[in-house]
Short mmCIF file of C-alpha atoms in Angstrom, two decimals:
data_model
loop_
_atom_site.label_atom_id
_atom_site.label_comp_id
_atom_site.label_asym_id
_atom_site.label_seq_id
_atom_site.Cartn_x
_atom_site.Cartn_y
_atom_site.Cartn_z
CA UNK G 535 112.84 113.74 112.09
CA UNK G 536 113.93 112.49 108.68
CA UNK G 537 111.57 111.45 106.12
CA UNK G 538 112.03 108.23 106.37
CA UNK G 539 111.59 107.34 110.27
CA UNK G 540 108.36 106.64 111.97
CA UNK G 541 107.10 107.56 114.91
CA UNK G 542 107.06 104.47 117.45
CA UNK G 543 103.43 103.80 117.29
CA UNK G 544 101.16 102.22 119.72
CA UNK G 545 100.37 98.43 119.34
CA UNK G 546 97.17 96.90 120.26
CA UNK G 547 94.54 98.20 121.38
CA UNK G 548 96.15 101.58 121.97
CA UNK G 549 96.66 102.00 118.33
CA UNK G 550 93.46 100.55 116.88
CA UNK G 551 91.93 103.61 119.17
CA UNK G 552 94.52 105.56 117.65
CA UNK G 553 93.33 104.81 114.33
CA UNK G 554 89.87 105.59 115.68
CA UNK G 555 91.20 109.20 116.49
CA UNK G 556 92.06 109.65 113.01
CA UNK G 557 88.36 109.16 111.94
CA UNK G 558 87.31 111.95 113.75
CA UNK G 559 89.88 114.44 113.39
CA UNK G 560 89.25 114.16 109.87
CA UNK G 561 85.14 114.59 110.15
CA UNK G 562 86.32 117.25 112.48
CA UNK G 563 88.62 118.64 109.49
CA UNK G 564 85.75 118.87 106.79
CA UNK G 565 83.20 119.93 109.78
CA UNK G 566 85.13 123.28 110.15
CA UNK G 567 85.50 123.47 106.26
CA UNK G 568 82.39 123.12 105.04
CA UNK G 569 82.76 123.84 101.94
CA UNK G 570 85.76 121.37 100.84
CA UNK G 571 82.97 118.73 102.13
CA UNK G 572 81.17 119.92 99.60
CA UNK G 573 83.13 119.84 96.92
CA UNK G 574 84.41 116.12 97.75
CA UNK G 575 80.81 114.73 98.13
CA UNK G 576 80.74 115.48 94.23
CA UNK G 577 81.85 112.13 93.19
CA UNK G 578 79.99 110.56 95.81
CA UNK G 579 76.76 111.22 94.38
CA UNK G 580 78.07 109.96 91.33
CA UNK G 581 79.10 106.42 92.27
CA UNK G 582 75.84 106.63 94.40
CA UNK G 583 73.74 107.02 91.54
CA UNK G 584 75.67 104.35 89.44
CA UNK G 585 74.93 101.87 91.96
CA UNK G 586 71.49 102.59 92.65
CA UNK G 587 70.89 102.10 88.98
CA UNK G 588 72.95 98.92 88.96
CA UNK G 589 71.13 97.87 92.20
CA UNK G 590 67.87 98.20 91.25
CA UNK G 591 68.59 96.72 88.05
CA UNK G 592 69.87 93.51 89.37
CA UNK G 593 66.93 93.30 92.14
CA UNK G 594 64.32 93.76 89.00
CA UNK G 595 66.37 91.08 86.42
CA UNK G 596 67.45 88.16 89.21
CA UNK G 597 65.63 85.81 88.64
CA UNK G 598 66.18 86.36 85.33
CA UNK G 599 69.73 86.01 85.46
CA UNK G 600 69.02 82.78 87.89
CA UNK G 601 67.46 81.16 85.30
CA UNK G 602 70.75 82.17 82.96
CA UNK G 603 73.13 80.61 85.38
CA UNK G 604 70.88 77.22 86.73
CA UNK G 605 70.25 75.66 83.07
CA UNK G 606 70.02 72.68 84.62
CA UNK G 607 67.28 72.88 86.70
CA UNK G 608 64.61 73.49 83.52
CA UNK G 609 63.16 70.36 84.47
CA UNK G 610 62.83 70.60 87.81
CA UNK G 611 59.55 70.54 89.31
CA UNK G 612 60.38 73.26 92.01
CA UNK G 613 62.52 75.21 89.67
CA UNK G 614 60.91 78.30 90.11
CA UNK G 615 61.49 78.18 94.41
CA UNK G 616 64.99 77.55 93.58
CA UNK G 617 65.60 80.14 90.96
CA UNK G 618 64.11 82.04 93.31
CA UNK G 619 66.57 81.39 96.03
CA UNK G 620 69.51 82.01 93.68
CA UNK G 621 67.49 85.11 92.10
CA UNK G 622 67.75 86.34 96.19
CA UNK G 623 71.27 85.05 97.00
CA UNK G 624 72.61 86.83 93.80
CA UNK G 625 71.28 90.06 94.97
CA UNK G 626 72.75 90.03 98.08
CA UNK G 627 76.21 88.97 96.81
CA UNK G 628 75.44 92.05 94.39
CA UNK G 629 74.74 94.25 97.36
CA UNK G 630 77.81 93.25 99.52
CA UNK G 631 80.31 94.00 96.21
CA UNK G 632 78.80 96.77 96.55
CA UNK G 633 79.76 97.93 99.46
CA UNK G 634 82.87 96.47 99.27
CA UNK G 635 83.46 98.24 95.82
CA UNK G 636 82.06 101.53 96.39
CA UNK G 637 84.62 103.33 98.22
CA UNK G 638 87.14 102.13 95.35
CA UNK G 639 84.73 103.10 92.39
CA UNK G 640 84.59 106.85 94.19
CA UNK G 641 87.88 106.98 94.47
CA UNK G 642 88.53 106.37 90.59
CA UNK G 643 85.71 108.86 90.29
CA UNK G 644 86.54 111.34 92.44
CA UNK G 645 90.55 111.13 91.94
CA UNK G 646 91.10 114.81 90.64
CA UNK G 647 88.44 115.87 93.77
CA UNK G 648 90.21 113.76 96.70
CA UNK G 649 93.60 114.58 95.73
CA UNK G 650 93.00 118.07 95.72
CA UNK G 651 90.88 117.86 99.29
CA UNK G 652 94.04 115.50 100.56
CA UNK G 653 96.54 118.03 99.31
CA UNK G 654 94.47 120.94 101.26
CA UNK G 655 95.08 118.85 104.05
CA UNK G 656 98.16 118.87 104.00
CA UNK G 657 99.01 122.31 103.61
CA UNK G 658 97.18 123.11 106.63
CA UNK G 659 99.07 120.93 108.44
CA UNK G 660 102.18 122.29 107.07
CA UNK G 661 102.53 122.02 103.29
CA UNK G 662 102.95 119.15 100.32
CA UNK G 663 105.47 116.88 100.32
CA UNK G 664 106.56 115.94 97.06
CA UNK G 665 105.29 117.08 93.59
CA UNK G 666 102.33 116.62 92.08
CA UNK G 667 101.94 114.03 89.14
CA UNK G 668 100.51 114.23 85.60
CA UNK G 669 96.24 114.11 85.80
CA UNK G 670 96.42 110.89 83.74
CA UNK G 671 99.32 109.54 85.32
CA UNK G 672 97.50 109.79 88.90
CA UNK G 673 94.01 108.42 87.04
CA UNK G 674 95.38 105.39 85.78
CA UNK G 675 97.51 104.70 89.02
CA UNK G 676 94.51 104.57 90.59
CA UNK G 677 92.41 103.07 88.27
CA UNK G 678 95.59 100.00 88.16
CA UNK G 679 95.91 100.07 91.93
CA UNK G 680 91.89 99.92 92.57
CA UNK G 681 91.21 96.68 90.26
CA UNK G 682 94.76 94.98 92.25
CA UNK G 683 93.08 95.69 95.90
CA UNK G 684 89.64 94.42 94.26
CA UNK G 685 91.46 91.34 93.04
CA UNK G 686 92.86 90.69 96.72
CA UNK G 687 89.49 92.00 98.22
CA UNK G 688 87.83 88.92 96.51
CA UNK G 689 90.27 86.69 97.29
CA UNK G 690 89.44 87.15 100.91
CA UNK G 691 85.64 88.20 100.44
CA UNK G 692 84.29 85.00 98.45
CA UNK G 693 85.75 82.12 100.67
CA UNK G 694 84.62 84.41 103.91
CA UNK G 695 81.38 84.64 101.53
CA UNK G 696 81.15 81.09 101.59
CA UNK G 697 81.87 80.37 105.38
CA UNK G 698 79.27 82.23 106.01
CA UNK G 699 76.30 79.40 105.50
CA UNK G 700 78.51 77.13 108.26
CA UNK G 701 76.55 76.91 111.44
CA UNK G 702 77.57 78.97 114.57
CA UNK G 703 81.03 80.21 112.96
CA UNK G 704 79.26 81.93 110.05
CA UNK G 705 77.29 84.43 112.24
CA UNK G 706 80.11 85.04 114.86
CA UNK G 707 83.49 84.44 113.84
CA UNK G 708 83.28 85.08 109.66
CA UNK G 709 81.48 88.75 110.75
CA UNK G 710 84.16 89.95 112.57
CA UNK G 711 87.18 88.33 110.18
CA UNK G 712 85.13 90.07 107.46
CA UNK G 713 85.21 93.48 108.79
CA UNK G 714 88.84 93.55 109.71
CA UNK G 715 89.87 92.66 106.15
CA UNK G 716 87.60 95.12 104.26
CA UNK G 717 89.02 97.50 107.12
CA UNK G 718 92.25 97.15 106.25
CA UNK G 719 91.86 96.93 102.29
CA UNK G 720 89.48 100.42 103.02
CA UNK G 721 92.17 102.05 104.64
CA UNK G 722 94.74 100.88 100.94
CA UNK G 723 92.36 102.70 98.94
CA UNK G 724 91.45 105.85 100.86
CA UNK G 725 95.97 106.47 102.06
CA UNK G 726 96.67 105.55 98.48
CA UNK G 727 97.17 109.64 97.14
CA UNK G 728 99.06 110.76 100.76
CA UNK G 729 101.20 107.42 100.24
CA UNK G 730 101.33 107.86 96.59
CA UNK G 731 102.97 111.77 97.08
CA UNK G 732 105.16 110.74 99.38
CA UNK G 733 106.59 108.42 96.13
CA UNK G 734 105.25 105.10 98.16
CA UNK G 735 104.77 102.32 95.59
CA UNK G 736 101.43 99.54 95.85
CA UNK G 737 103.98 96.64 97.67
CA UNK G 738 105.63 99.35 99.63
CA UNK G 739 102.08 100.73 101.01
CA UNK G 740 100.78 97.34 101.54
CA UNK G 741 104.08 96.76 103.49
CA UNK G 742 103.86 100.15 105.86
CA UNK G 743 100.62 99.31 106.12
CA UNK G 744 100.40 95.52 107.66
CA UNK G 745 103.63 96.57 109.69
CA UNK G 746 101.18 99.37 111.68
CA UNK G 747 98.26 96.92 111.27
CA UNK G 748 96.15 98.15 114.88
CA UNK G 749 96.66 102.07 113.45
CA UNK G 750 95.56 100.70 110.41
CA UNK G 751 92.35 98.72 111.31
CA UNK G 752 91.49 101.34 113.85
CA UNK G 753 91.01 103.44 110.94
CA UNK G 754 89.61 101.67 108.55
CA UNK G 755 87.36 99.15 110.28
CA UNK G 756 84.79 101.71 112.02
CA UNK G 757 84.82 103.03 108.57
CA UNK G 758 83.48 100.38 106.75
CA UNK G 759 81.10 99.79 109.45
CA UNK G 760 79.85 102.82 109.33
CA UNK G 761 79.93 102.86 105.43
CA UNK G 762 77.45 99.72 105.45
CA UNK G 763 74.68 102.14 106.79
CA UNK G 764 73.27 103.92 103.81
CA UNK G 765 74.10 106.96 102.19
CA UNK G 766 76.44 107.36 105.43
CA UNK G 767 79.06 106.67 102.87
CA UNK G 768 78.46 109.47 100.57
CA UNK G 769 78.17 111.91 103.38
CA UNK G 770 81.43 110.63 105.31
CA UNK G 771 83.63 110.54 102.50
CA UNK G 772 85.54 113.09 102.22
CA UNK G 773 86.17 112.89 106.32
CA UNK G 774 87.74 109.23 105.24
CA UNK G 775 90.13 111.50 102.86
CA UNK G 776 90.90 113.55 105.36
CA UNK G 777 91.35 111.76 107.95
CA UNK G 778 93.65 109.48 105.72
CA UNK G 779 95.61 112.25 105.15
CA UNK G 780 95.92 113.25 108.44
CA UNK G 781 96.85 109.37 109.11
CA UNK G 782 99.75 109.08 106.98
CA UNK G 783 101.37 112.48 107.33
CA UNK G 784 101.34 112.57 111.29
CA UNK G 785 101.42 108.61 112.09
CA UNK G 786 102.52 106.19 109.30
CA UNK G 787 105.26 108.22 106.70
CA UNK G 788 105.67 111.80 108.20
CA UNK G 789 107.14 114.50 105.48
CA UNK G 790 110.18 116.37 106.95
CA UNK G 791 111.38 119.81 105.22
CA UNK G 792 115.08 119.20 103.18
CA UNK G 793 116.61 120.04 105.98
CA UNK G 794 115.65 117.97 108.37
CA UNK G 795 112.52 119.94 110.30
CA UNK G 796 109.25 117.83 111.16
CA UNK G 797 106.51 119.82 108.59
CA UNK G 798 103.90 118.72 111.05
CA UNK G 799 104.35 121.01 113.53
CA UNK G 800 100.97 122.54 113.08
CA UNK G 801 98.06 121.54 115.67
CA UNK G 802 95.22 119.61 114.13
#
């Protein structure tokens, strides 16, 4: 298999479970190496604690910042209800950013950690394609390609934001739309260094991407589910890298030797 043909993939529902799969073989791959799990829940804690500072900042100050943003309602004689209102639906705009943000902000973090943990990956499963690039050259990639997927994130995420306060369709249909998307834009972020190696560019990843889009939300959307739940983020993150890894080598851009041998001949 040459490097640059793909497997033909399941569509539908057989390759959103496919995706699935890919979740767990990559808890499964930092279950039996316990101590590369370890090492990538470093950055993590990091973002973690930059958050929960941020957090509890912004619960403390919102009404302050209310009042900042409603000027006009200094006369009002039920000003404080409202600011209050606005003090509350600013924090939980704050607190869904933030969960649509932290998995980028990690991965800025935790770039040096995750591409080393991705790369061991790979060589169990048969070795690196590619070279490595320069630490700043990879740190500003990602820094560049983080605050582009955050800029299309929003793009979907505030009118889905708003949609949300329309009777009936904002707590069935604008749920489900919302987890697909941050599903998909999840699963960007966390195949960005396996794509990245193989010398994918940002349109050309977006592109392999939305043309394996069940493979891809399979992967990405029980991810983001299950990154909503507290500190299950931190603790599942480097399974995410892993299982990215695992994702693009074996399913969406495989890596063949020079001369034409499949590398991923290993068993996962």
């Amino acid at each position: 298999m040459s490097g640059n043909e793909r497997p033909a993939g399941r569509r539908g529902v057989g390759g959103f479970a496919e995706g699935i799969g890919f979740c767990f073989r990559g808890l499964g791959w930092v279950a039996r190496h316990p101590g590369w799990w370890l090492f990538g829940l470093i950055p993590a804690l990091i973002a973690l604690a930059l958050y929960i500072v941020a957090l509890v900042w912004l619960g403390t100050h919102a009404t302050d910042v209310a009042a900042w943003v409603t000027p006009f309602a200094d006369n009002w004689g039920w000003r404080d209800t409202f600011r209050a209102l606005v003090g509350f639906m600013i924090f939980v705009v704050g607190l869904a950013l933030s969960v649509l943000t932290f998995t980028a902000v990690t991965l800025v973090i935790g770039d040096p950690f995750y591409e080393k943990l991705s790369e061991k990956v790979e060589e169990d499963l048969g070795g690196l394609p590619g070279g490595d690039l320069p630490f700043w050259s990879s740190l500003f990639r990602s820094v560049r390609d983080s605050l582009v997927t955050l800029w299309y994130v929003l793009l979907f995420t505030v009118p889905l934001f708003v949609l949300g306060f329309v009777p009936v369709v904002g707590q069935t249909v604008v749920p489900v739309v919302g987890a697909f998307v941050s599903g998909f834009f999840l699963t960007v972020e966390l195949t960005a260094l396996a794509m990245e190696r193989r010398g994918l560019r940002r349109k050309e990843r977006f592109a392999l991407l939305r043309a394996n889009l069940p493979v891809t939300l399979g992967f990405g959307v029980p991810l983001f589910l299950s990154f909503m739940v507290p500190l299950v983020s931190v603790v599942a993150m480097p399974g995410a890298v892993a299982g990215a890894a695992m994702l693009v080598r074996l399913r969406l851009a495989p890596a063949a030797l020079p001369g034409g041998q499949a590398r991923d001949a290993k068993p996962v």
